[in-house]
Amino acid sequence: MDKLVIEGGGKLNGVIPISGAKNAALPLMCAALLTDEPLILEGWPDLADTRSMRELLQSLNIEGTTKGESLHLKAGASIGIEASYDIVRKMRASILVLGPLLTRMGQAKVSLPGGCAIGSRPVDLHIMVMEKLGARVTLEDGYVLAEAKQGLTGNRITFPMISVGATENALMAASMAKGQTVLINAAREPEISDLAECLNAMGANITGHGTSTITIEGVDRLNGATHRVVPDRIEAGTFAIAAAITQGEVRLENTRADHLDALMATLTQAGARVDAGDHHIMIAMTDRPQPVDISTDPYPGFPTDLQAQFMAFMCMARGASRISETIFENRFMHVPELMRMGAKINVSGGTALVRGVDALVGAPVMATDLRASVSLVLAGLVADGKTTLQRIYHLDRGYYQLEHKLNACGARITRVKE
Ligand code: UD1
C-alpha cells in the first residue's frame, strides 16, 4: 500500500489547476444509461471513484473510452440491469444507477452499499423516490429489486431531509417518466445543477434546479450530448485552505468562486485575503488564523466535505473554535489523528471544540476516509518535521494528482510505494 511522506514547514506559492468535480462526474456518468447515443463528458476527472463507476457501467454494457480529458460513454446493444455487490461495495455512489436503469429498462437490481466509515448512510430516500414514481421495490439478499414494467409516472415528491444522491436519482428517473414530477426540498448543490443541465442538453425538460423545488416534465427519449463537468469546489476549497494554513499565496485556476461562498466568507473572517474572478480564486494569508465557528449544512451552507480540512486549519488558530457536523454522524475520524500531531480537540456529540496551538508536529498518521485523509495532508504541510500518511488509497478516490499539484507550489510530499 502506498503512503505519503510530507515534510512540513514551507509556504505554498503558485498556481493550482482545479479538475472536474468527482461528485458531479459520478451522476453524469450514470446519465449515459438513459440514451443509446454517445455521452461525452469533458474535463472528466480520472480518479479511483470515477474508474469504479466506469467499471460498473462497463458491467452494464456501457462502453467508456477516454480521449485526453474527455470520457466517451456509449451504450451497447443491450443494457444490463444488475449492479453487483462486488462493485457497489467499493463506492456508495453506485446507487445512482438505480433511477436511470429503472426509467430506461423498467427494472433494476442494485446491491445495497455496505457500511461506510462516515456513518450508516442509508438509501431509504432513493427507494422512496422510486416508489413515488410508481416502482415496486423489494429488498432481497442485500439487493434493491425495483420494477416498473409499464414505466414510471411523474409525481410530487417531498423529501423529508435534503439528500444530494436521492435528488440526483430522482432527476434521472423522472426525466423519462410519464408526465410531471415536482421535487420539493430538493438538494441545491452545484452538482445537481450540473446534472440537470447535462440532462437538458440530452433533451430532458428540467427547471428550477439550483432551488429547492425542481420540476421535471418527462420526455419519451433522451439523446446524446457533450457536457463539461463543473469544476470541483471541494478540491478548490481544500487547496484554498492549504494556501491559508501555510500562510502562502495560491491562485486556483478553472474554478467557480460562486460555488464556494460559505468557505470564502469563513476564510476571510479567519484573516485570509480572497480575490475571485470569473474562473479563478486568489487566496493569501500572512498570519495564523483567527478562530471561526462553523456548522456544516446542505448547500449553500458550509460543506461537510470541507469540515475536516477546516478543522486542520483551526488547529493553528489564535484561540478556540467550535466545529459542528450536522450532515453525517461519525465524521470526526480525523480528530484522533490530528491530536497525534499535537492538536487540542474535544468532541462532544456532533461538535468539536478546537483550541489552536502554536505548532503541530509531524507524526505517523492513518487515513480513514477521503476528506479526513486530506485534512492530515494539510496538517502535515504546516507541522514541524515529517508526517507519514498511511492508507492513501482514500485520497486517490477523490484527488487528482494531489501531491503533484501541491509540490508545484513548493510542498515537499513524496509517495512511497510499499
Ligand atoms: C453526497 C456526496 C458526498 C457529500 C454528501 C453531502 C457524492 C458522490 N457524494 O453524498 O461527498 O458528503 O453528498 O454533501 O455526491 N440519507 C438518508 N437516506 C438516504 C440518503 C441519505 O438518510 O436515502 C442521509 C445521509 O445519511 C446523510 C444525509 O442524508 O446524513 C445527506 O446525505 P446525501 O446528501 O444523500 O449524501 P450523498 O448523496 O450520499
Short mmCIF file of C-alpha atoms and ligand atoms in Angstrom, two decimals:
data_model
loop_
_atom_site.label_atom_id
_atom_site.label_comp_id
_atom_site.label_asym_id
_atom_site.label_seq_id
_atom_site.Cartn_x
_atom_site.Cartn_y
_atom_site.Cartn_z
CA MET A 1 0.00 0.00 0.00
CA ASP A 2 1.34 3.46 -0.90
CA LYS A 3 1.96 6.10 1.71
CA LEU A 4 2.75 9.81 1.58
CA VAL A 5 5.66 11.39 3.37
CA ILE A 6 5.14 15.10 3.97
CA GLU A 7 7.98 17.41 5.04
CA GLY A 8 6.25 20.27 6.81
CA GLY A 9 7.13 23.87 7.24
CA GLY A 10 7.07 25.57 3.82
CA LYS A 11 4.63 28.14 2.46
CA LEU A 12 2.65 27.28 -0.66
CA ASN A 13 3.13 29.70 -3.53
CA GLY A 14 1.95 29.22 -7.08
CA VAL A 15 -0.91 28.19 -9.33
CA ILE A 16 -3.10 25.08 -9.00
CA PRO A 17 -5.44 23.95 -11.78
CA ILE A 18 -8.72 22.54 -10.47
CA SER A 19 -10.12 19.35 -12.00
CA GLY A 20 -13.69 18.42 -12.90
CA ALA A 21 -15.77 17.53 -9.85
CA LYS A 22 -15.80 13.90 -8.76
CA ASN A 23 -19.25 14.33 -7.23
CA ALA A 24 -20.60 15.77 -10.46
CA ALA A 25 -18.87 13.24 -12.71
CA LEU A 26 -20.35 10.21 -10.92
CA PRO A 27 -24.04 11.04 -11.56
CA LEU A 28 -23.21 12.46 -15.02
CA MET A 29 -21.67 9.12 -15.97
CA CYS A 30 -24.88 7.35 -14.90
CA ALA A 31 -26.82 9.55 -17.32
CA ALA A 32 -25.21 7.53 -20.12
CA LEU A 33 -27.67 4.77 -19.17
CA LEU A 34 -30.51 6.98 -20.37
CA THR A 35 -29.60 7.03 -24.05
CA ASP A 36 -28.21 4.78 -26.76
CA GLU A 37 -26.32 7.75 -28.24
CA PRO A 38 -22.84 8.79 -27.06
CA LEU A 39 -22.48 10.97 -23.96
CA ILE A 40 -19.20 12.87 -23.91
CA LEU A 41 -18.01 14.29 -20.60
CA GLU A 42 -15.25 16.88 -20.97
CA GLY A 43 -12.95 17.63 -18.05
CA TRP A 44 -13.70 14.18 -16.64
CA PRO A 45 -11.54 13.55 -13.55
CA ASP A 46 -9.66 10.25 -13.74
CA LEU A 47 -9.88 9.08 -10.10
CA ALA A 48 -10.31 5.79 -8.27
CA ASP A 49 -14.03 6.53 -7.76
CA THR A 50 -14.76 7.56 -11.33
CA ARG A 51 -12.87 4.45 -12.51
CA SER A 52 -15.06 2.31 -10.26
CA MET A 53 -18.10 3.91 -11.85
CA ARG A 54 -16.65 3.19 -15.27
CA GLU A 55 -16.23 -0.43 -14.25
CA LEU A 56 -19.82 -0.57 -13.02
CA LEU A 57 -21.12 0.94 -16.27
CA GLN A 58 -18.97 -1.47 -18.27
CA SER A 59 -20.63 -4.35 -16.38
CA LEU A 60 -23.97 -2.91 -17.57
CA ASN A 61 -22.66 -2.81 -21.16
CA ILE A 62 -21.85 0.91 -21.36
CA GLU A 63 -18.51 1.22 -23.08
CA GLY A 64 -16.22 4.02 -21.85
CA THR A 65 -13.19 5.37 -23.74
CA THR A 66 -11.02 8.33 -22.86
CA LYS A 67 -9.66 10.91 -25.26
CA GLY A 68 -7.42 13.34 -23.43
CA GLU A 69 -9.55 14.69 -20.60
CA SER A 70 -12.84 13.52 -22.12
CA LEU A 71 -14.75 10.38 -21.34
CA HIS A 72 -16.91 8.98 -24.13
CA LEU A 73 -19.70 6.71 -22.95
CA LYS A 74 -21.85 4.70 -25.32
CA ALA A 75 -24.41 2.01 -24.59
CA GLY A 76 -24.08 -1.35 -26.33
CA ALA A 77 -26.98 -3.20 -27.96
CA SER A 78 -28.48 -4.30 -24.65
CA ILE A 79 -28.04 -2.79 -21.20
CA GLY A 80 -27.63 -4.95 -18.10
CA ILE A 81 -29.84 -4.32 -15.09
CA GLU A 82 -27.75 -5.63 -12.21
CA ALA A 83 -25.19 -3.64 -10.21
CA SER A 84 -23.34 -6.34 -8.30
CA TYR A 85 -22.13 -6.18 -4.71
CA ASP A 86 -18.51 -6.58 -5.82
CA ILE A 87 -18.54 -3.18 -7.49
CA VAL A 88 -21.11 -1.35 -5.35
CA ARG A 89 -19.28 -2.13 -2.10
CA LYS A 90 -16.32 -0.06 -3.35
CA MET A 91 -18.37 3.02 -3.88
CA ARG A 92 -21.66 4.12 -2.40
CA ALA A 93 -22.47 6.39 -5.35
CA SER A 94 -23.20 3.19 -7.32
CA ILE A 95 -26.79 3.57 -6.06
CA LEU A 96 -27.08 6.33 -8.71
CA VAL A 97 -27.65 3.72 -11.42
CA LEU A 98 -30.99 2.82 -9.82
CA GLY A 99 -33.05 5.68 -11.27
CA PRO A 100 -31.63 5.56 -14.82
CA LEU A 101 -31.93 1.76 -15.06
CA LEU A 102 -35.48 1.79 -13.80
CA THR A 103 -36.71 4.50 -16.13
CA ARG A 104 -34.88 3.11 -19.17
CA MET A 105 -35.24 -0.65 -18.62
CA GLY A 106 -38.30 -0.89 -16.37
CA GLN A 107 -36.28 -2.86 -13.83
CA ALA A 108 -33.10 -2.71 -11.78
CA LYS A 109 -31.24 -4.86 -9.28
CA VAL A 110 -28.73 -2.84 -7.29
CA SER A 111 -26.72 -4.10 -4.35
CA LEU A 112 -27.17 -2.16 -1.13
CA PRO A 113 -23.99 -0.21 -0.42
CA GLY A 114 -22.10 -1.60 2.57
CA GLY A 115 -21.49 0.32 5.78
CA CYS A 116 -19.36 3.38 5.31
CA ALA A 117 -16.74 4.92 7.51
CA ILE A 118 -18.69 8.18 7.90
CA GLY A 119 -21.87 6.71 9.30
CA SER A 120 -24.61 4.29 8.34
CA ARG A 121 -25.67 6.27 5.22
CA PRO A 122 -28.98 4.59 4.35
CA VAL A 123 -30.64 4.63 0.90
CA ASP A 124 -34.25 4.85 2.06
CA LEU A 125 -34.79 8.20 0.29
CA HIS A 126 -33.61 6.75 -3.04
CA ILE A 127 -36.12 3.92 -2.61
CA MET A 128 -38.88 6.33 -1.56
CA VAL A 129 -38.34 8.30 -4.80
CA MET A 130 -38.66 5.20 -6.99
CA GLU A 131 -41.83 4.09 -5.15
CA LYS A 132 -43.36 7.56 -5.55
CA LEU A 133 -42.70 7.30 -9.27
CA GLY A 134 -44.66 4.05 -9.33
CA ALA A 135 -41.97 1.36 -9.00
CA ARG A 136 -42.43 -1.74 -6.89
CA VAL A 137 -39.35 -2.04 -4.70
CA THR A 138 -38.31 -5.00 -2.57
CA LEU A 139 -35.13 -5.87 -0.71
CA GLU A 140 -33.72 -9.35 -1.22
CA ASP A 141 -30.34 -10.86 -0.30
CA GLY A 142 -28.75 -7.44 0.13
CA TYR A 143 -30.09 -6.14 -3.19
CA VAL A 144 -32.68 -3.49 -4.04
CA LEU A 145 -35.03 -5.02 -6.63
CA ALA A 146 -37.10 -2.39 -8.42
CA GLU A 147 -39.68 -2.90 -11.13
CA ALA A 148 -41.84 -0.62 -13.24
CA LYS A 149 -42.71 -2.70 -16.29
CA GLN A 150 -45.19 -0.08 -17.58
CA GLY A 151 -42.69 2.73 -17.00
CA LEU A 152 -42.52 5.35 -14.27
CA THR A 153 -45.15 8.04 -13.71
CA GLY A 154 -44.44 11.59 -12.51
CA ASN A 155 -45.48 12.63 -9.02
CA ARG A 156 -44.99 15.28 -6.34
CA ILE A 157 -42.18 14.16 -4.09
CA THR A 158 -41.36 15.90 -0.83
CA PHE A 159 -38.00 14.96 0.66
CA PRO A 160 -38.17 14.69 4.47
CA MET A 161 -34.48 15.62 4.54
CA ILE A 162 -32.14 17.03 1.92
CA SER A 163 -30.21 14.37 0.03
CA VAL A 164 -27.84 15.07 -2.84
CA GLY A 165 -27.82 11.50 -4.18
CA ALA A 166 -31.58 10.95 -3.86
CA THR A 167 -32.24 14.24 -5.69
CA GLU A 168 -29.91 13.12 -8.49
CA ASN A 169 -31.55 9.71 -8.74
CA ALA A 170 -34.94 11.45 -8.85
CA LEU A 171 -33.84 13.78 -11.68
CA MET A 172 -32.66 10.89 -13.82
CA ALA A 173 -35.64 8.62 -13.08
CA ALA A 174 -38.22 11.38 -13.67
CA SER A 175 -36.58 12.63 -16.86
CA MET A 176 -38.27 9.82 -18.83
CA ALA A 177 -41.30 9.22 -16.57
CA LYS A 178 -44.81 9.91 -17.90
CA GLY A 179 -45.94 13.44 -17.06
CA GLN A 180 -44.72 15.92 -14.50
CA THR A 181 -42.61 15.38 -11.39
CA VAL A 182 -42.09 18.07 -8.78
CA LEU A 183 -39.30 17.63 -6.24
CA ILE A 184 -39.82 19.60 -3.03
CA ASN A 185 -36.99 20.17 -0.52
CA ALA A 186 -34.54 19.06 -3.23
CA ALA A 187 -30.78 19.47 -2.80
CA ARG A 188 -29.35 22.68 -4.33
CA GLU A 189 -25.71 21.64 -4.73
CA PRO A 190 -23.91 22.83 -7.91
CA GLU A 191 -23.51 19.16 -8.85
CA ILE A 192 -27.33 18.88 -9.04
CA SER A 193 -27.49 21.84 -11.44
CA ASP A 194 -24.66 20.35 -13.48
CA LEU A 195 -26.57 17.09 -13.85
CA ALA A 196 -29.81 18.92 -14.73
CA GLU A 197 -28.01 20.97 -17.40
CA CYS A 198 -26.48 17.84 -18.91
CA LEU A 199 -29.87 16.07 -18.91
CA ASN A 200 -31.45 19.13 -20.57
CA ALA A 201 -28.71 19.05 -23.22
CA MET A 202 -29.76 15.42 -23.76
CA GLY A 203 -33.34 16.56 -24.38
CA ALA A 204 -34.82 16.47 -20.86
CA ASN A 205 -37.13 19.21 -19.62
CA ILE A 206 -35.98 20.23 -16.14
CA THR A 207 -36.50 23.64 -14.50
CA GLY A 208 -35.88 25.04 -11.03
CA HIS A 209 -32.56 23.24 -10.42
CA GLY A 210 -30.39 25.24 -8.05
CA THR A 211 -33.53 25.95 -5.97
CA SER A 212 -35.26 23.58 -3.58
CA THR A 213 -38.21 22.98 -5.94
CA ILE A 214 -37.36 21.24 -9.19
CA THR A 215 -39.89 20.46 -11.92
CA ILE A 216 -39.31 17.71 -14.46
CA GLU A 217 -41.59 17.20 -17.46
CA GLY A 218 -40.98 13.63 -18.61
CA VAL A 219 -39.92 13.07 -22.23
CA ASP A 220 -40.07 9.87 -24.33
CA ARG A 221 -36.41 9.62 -25.14
CA LEU A 222 -33.08 11.26 -24.47
CA ASN A 223 -30.28 11.80 -26.98
CA GLY A 224 -26.51 12.01 -26.63
CA ALA A 225 -24.70 15.22 -25.69
CA THR A 226 -21.33 16.76 -24.93
CA HIS A 227 -21.06 18.28 -21.48
CA ARG A 228 -18.23 19.83 -19.47
CA VAL A 229 -18.04 18.65 -15.85
CA VAL A 230 -18.33 21.54 -13.35
CA PRO A 231 -15.04 22.37 -11.52
CA ASP A 232 -14.55 20.56 -8.23
CA ARG A 233 -15.49 23.01 -5.46
CA ILE A 234 -14.26 20.63 -2.76
CA GLU A 235 -10.86 20.23 -4.40
CA ALA A 236 -10.64 24.03 -4.82
CA GLY A 237 -11.72 24.56 -1.21
CA THR A 238 -9.13 22.08 0.01
CA PHE A 239 -6.32 23.91 -1.82
CA ALA A 240 -7.62 27.29 -0.62
CA ILE A 241 -7.28 26.02 2.95
CA ALA A 242 -3.83 24.60 2.09
CA ALA A 243 -2.71 28.07 0.96
CA ALA A 244 -4.12 29.67 4.10
CA ILE A 245 -2.77 27.14 6.62
CA THR A 246 0.78 27.52 5.25
CA GLN A 247 0.45 31.33 5.15
CA GLY A 248 1.18 31.22 1.45
CA GLU A 249 -0.38 32.65 -1.71
CA VAL A 250 -2.04 30.44 -4.31
CA ARG A 251 -4.07 31.09 -7.43
CA LEU A 252 -6.67 28.42 -8.17
CA GLU A 253 -7.41 28.16 -11.89
CA ASN A 254 -10.57 26.73 -13.52
CA THR A 255 -12.76 27.24 -10.52
CA ARG A 256 -16.11 28.78 -9.61
CA ALA A 257 -15.82 31.16 -6.67
CA ASP A 258 -19.62 31.46 -6.57
CA HIS A 259 -19.78 27.79 -5.55
CA LEU A 260 -17.56 28.45 -2.54
CA ASP A 261 -19.22 31.47 -0.90
CA ALA A 262 -19.54 29.86 2.54
CA LEU A 263 -15.88 28.82 2.67
CA MET A 264 -14.57 32.12 1.28
CA ALA A 265 -16.56 34.13 3.85
CA THR A 266 -15.17 31.92 6.60
CA LEU A 267 -11.58 32.16 5.36
CA THR A 268 -11.92 35.94 5.15
CA GLN A 269 -13.18 36.03 8.73
CA ALA A 270 -10.14 33.96 9.73
CA GLY A 271 -7.88 36.62 8.21
CA ALA A 272 -7.21 35.38 4.67
CA ARG A 273 -7.26 37.68 1.64
CA VAL A 274 -9.50 36.32 -1.09
CA ASP A 275 -9.80 37.78 -4.61
CA ALA A 276 -12.03 35.99 -7.05
CA GLY A 277 -12.58 36.38 -10.78
CA ASP A 278 -14.86 34.51 -13.17
CA HIS A 279 -12.69 31.41 -13.31
CA HIS A 280 -10.07 31.84 -10.63
CA ILE A 281 -9.62 32.42 -6.93
CA MET A 282 -6.56 34.03 -5.38
CA ILE A 283 -6.01 33.23 -1.74
CA ALA A 284 -3.31 34.66 0.52
CA MET A 285 -2.60 34.64 4.23
CA THR A 286 0.25 36.20 6.20
CA ASP A 287 -0.52 35.25 9.79
CA ARG A 288 -2.05 32.48 11.87
CA PRO A 289 -5.86 32.34 11.55
CA GLN A 290 -8.34 33.92 13.90
CA PRO A 291 -10.73 31.29 15.30
CA VAL A 292 -14.07 30.99 13.45
CA ASP A 293 -17.01 28.75 14.41
CA ILE A 294 -18.68 26.76 11.64
CA SER A 295 -21.57 24.35 11.27
CA THR A 296 -21.90 22.13 8.21
CA ASP A 297 -25.12 22.42 6.22
CA PRO A 298 -26.52 21.46 2.83
CA TYR A 299 -25.51 23.87 0.03
CA PRO A 300 -25.22 26.86 0.14
CA GLY A 301 -24.11 26.22 3.74
CA PHE A 302 -20.62 25.17 4.77
CA PRO A 303 -19.91 21.81 3.03
CA THR A 304 -19.44 18.72 5.18
CA ASP A 305 -16.80 17.68 2.64
CA LEU A 306 -14.61 20.62 3.81
CA GLN A 307 -15.17 20.19 7.53
CA ALA A 308 -12.08 18.04 8.22
CA GLN A 309 -9.82 20.37 6.22
CA PHE A 310 -11.19 23.43 8.02
CA MET A 311 -10.59 21.72 11.36
CA ALA A 312 -6.92 21.20 10.47
CA PHE A 313 -6.78 24.96 9.75
CA MET A 314 -8.43 25.86 13.06
CA CYS A 315 -5.86 23.70 14.90
CA MET A 316 -3.43 26.55 14.14
CA ALA A 317 -5.81 29.37 15.16
CA ARG A 318 -5.07 32.01 17.78
CA GLY A 319 -7.90 30.83 20.02
CA ALA A 320 -10.71 28.29 20.23
CA SER A 321 -13.34 27.49 17.62
CA ARG A 322 -16.41 25.26 17.53
CA ILE A 323 -16.95 22.97 14.54
CA SER A 324 -20.36 21.29 14.30
CA GLU A 325 -21.12 18.45 11.90
CA THR A 326 -24.83 18.20 11.10
CA ILE A 327 -24.89 16.05 7.94
CA PHE A 328 -23.12 12.83 8.90
CA GLU A 329 -22.70 11.14 12.25
CA ASN A 330 -19.20 9.90 12.98
CA ARG A 331 -17.43 12.32 10.68
CA PHE A 332 -14.72 13.23 13.18
CA MET A 333 -12.36 10.37 12.48
CA HIS A 334 -9.57 12.81 11.68
CA VAL A 335 -9.71 14.11 15.27
CA PRO A 336 -7.59 11.41 16.97
CA GLU A 337 -5.09 11.60 14.09
CA LEU A 338 -4.83 15.41 14.32
CA MET A 339 -4.33 15.00 18.08
CA ARG A 340 -1.40 12.69 17.37
CA MET A 341 0.12 15.72 15.68
CA GLY A 342 -0.35 17.89 18.76
CA ALA A 343 -3.81 19.35 18.07
CA LYS A 344 -6.06 20.10 21.05
CA ILE A 345 -9.59 18.97 20.27
CA ASN A 346 -12.56 17.87 22.40
CA VAL A 347 -15.53 16.23 20.73
CA SER A 348 -18.94 16.21 22.34
CA GLY A 349 -21.75 14.78 20.19
CA GLY A 350 -21.63 16.45 16.80
CA THR A 351 -19.45 19.37 17.93
CA ALA A 352 -15.69 19.63 18.21
CA LEU A 353 -14.05 22.31 20.32
CA VAL A 354 -10.69 23.08 18.72
CA ARG A 355 -8.12 25.01 20.75
CA GLY A 356 -5.46 26.45 18.49
CA VAL A 357 -1.84 25.52 19.21
CA ASP A 358 1.40 27.34 18.35
CA ALA A 359 2.69 24.42 16.32
CA LEU A 360 1.71 20.97 15.09
CA VAL A 361 4.35 18.25 14.95
CA GLY A 362 4.82 15.64 12.24
CA ALA A 363 3.76 12.08 13.14
CA PRO A 364 2.77 8.79 11.52
CA VAL A 365 -0.99 9.03 10.88
CA MET A 366 -3.66 6.93 9.26
CA ALA A 367 -6.18 7.95 6.60
CA THR A 368 -9.73 6.84 7.40
CA ASP A 369 -11.85 8.42 4.68
CA LEU A 370 -11.38 10.73 1.74
CA ARG A 371 -11.74 14.15 3.36
CA ALA A 372 -10.30 13.07 6.72
CA SER A 373 -7.14 11.95 4.93
CA VAL A 374 -6.64 15.21 3.07
CA SER A 375 -7.03 17.13 6.35
CA LEU A 376 -3.98 15.22 7.59
CA VAL A 377 -2.04 16.28 4.50
CA LEU A 378 -2.91 19.91 5.27
CA ALA A 379 -1.81 19.48 8.87
CA GLY A 380 1.39 17.81 7.62
CA LEU A 381 2.16 20.80 5.39
CA VAL A 382 2.33 23.14 8.38
CA ALA A 383 3.67 20.71 11.00
CA ASP A 384 7.26 20.73 12.22
CA GLY A 385 9.09 17.71 10.81
CA LYS A 386 7.85 14.72 8.90
CA THR A 387 4.33 13.30 8.66
CA THR A 388 3.75 9.86 7.19
CA LEU A 389 0.23 9.20 5.96
CA GLN A 390 -0.80 5.56 5.54
CA ARG A 391 -3.76 4.12 3.58
CA ILE A 392 -3.72 6.86 0.98
CA TYR A 393 -5.99 4.92 -1.36
CA HIS A 394 -8.69 7.02 0.33
CA LEU A 395 -7.04 10.16 -1.10
CA ASP A 396 -6.77 8.68 -4.58
CA ARG A 397 -10.54 8.18 -4.59
CA GLY A 398 -11.10 11.89 -4.94
CA TYR A 399 -7.98 13.99 -5.57
CA TYR A 400 -6.32 14.01 -8.98
CA GLN A 401 -2.54 14.18 -8.63
CA LEU A 402 -2.74 15.73 -5.18
CA GLU A 403 0.96 15.63 -4.38
CA HIS A 404 1.96 16.92 -7.84
CA LYS A 405 -0.39 19.88 -7.56
CA LEU A 406 0.89 20.77 -4.07
CA ASN A 407 4.56 20.14 -4.90
CA ALA A 408 4.27 22.51 -7.88
CA CYS A 409 3.60 25.21 -5.25
CA GLY A 410 6.58 24.30 -3.09
CA ALA A 411 5.24 21.48 -0.90
CA ARG A 412 7.57 18.55 -0.21
CA ILE A 413 5.45 15.43 -0.49
CA THR A 414 6.74 12.05 -1.64
CA ARG A 415 4.70 8.99 -2.48
CA VAL A 416 6.38 5.86 -1.21
CA LYS A 417 5.37 2.54 -2.77
CA GLU A 418 5.35 -0.38 -0.40
C1 UD1 B 1 -23.05 13.39 -1.45
C2 UD1 B 1 -21.59 13.48 -1.78
C3 UD1 B 1 -20.75 13.49 -0.50
C4 UD1 B 1 -21.23 14.58 0.43
C5 UD1 B 1 -22.73 14.49 0.67
C6 UD1 B 1 -23.29 15.65 1.48
C7 UD1 B 1 -21.46 12.36 -3.92
C8 UD1 B 1 -20.99 11.20 -4.70
N1 UD1 B 1 -21.21 12.36 -2.60
O1 UD1 B 1 -23.24 12.13 -0.80
O2 UD1 B 1 -19.38 13.70 -0.85
O3 UD1 B 1 -20.57 14.46 1.68
O4 UD1 B 1 -23.42 14.47 -0.61
O5 UD1 B 1 -22.98 16.86 0.86
O6 UD1 B 1 -22.00 13.30 -4.46
N2 UD1 B 1 -29.61 9.97 3.83
C9 UD1 B 1 -30.62 9.18 4.31
N3 UD1 B 1 -31.27 8.36 3.41
C10 UD1 B 1 -30.94 8.33 2.09
C11 UD1 B 1 -29.90 9.16 1.62
C12 UD1 B 1 -29.26 9.99 2.53
O7 UD1 B 1 -30.94 9.20 5.50
O8 UD1 B 1 -31.56 7.55 1.34
C13 UD1 B 1 -28.88 10.87 4.79
C14 UD1 B 1 -27.39 10.57 4.86
O9 UD1 B 1 -27.12 9.51 5.76
C15 UD1 B 1 -26.85 11.90 5.35
C16 UD1 B 1 -27.77 12.92 4.65
O10 UD1 B 1 -28.93 12.18 4.27
O11 UD1 B 1 -26.99 12.01 6.74
C17 UD1 B 1 -27.18 13.56 3.42
O12 UD1 B 1 -26.70 12.56 2.54
P1 UD1 B 1 -26.70 12.76 0.95
O13 UD1 B 1 -26.90 14.19 0.63
O14 UD1 B 1 -27.63 11.77 0.35
O15 UD1 B 1 -25.21 12.34 0.61
P2 UD1 B 1 -24.71 11.53 -0.64
O16 UD1 B 1 -25.52 11.87 -1.83
O17 UD1 B 1 -24.53 10.11 -0.26
#
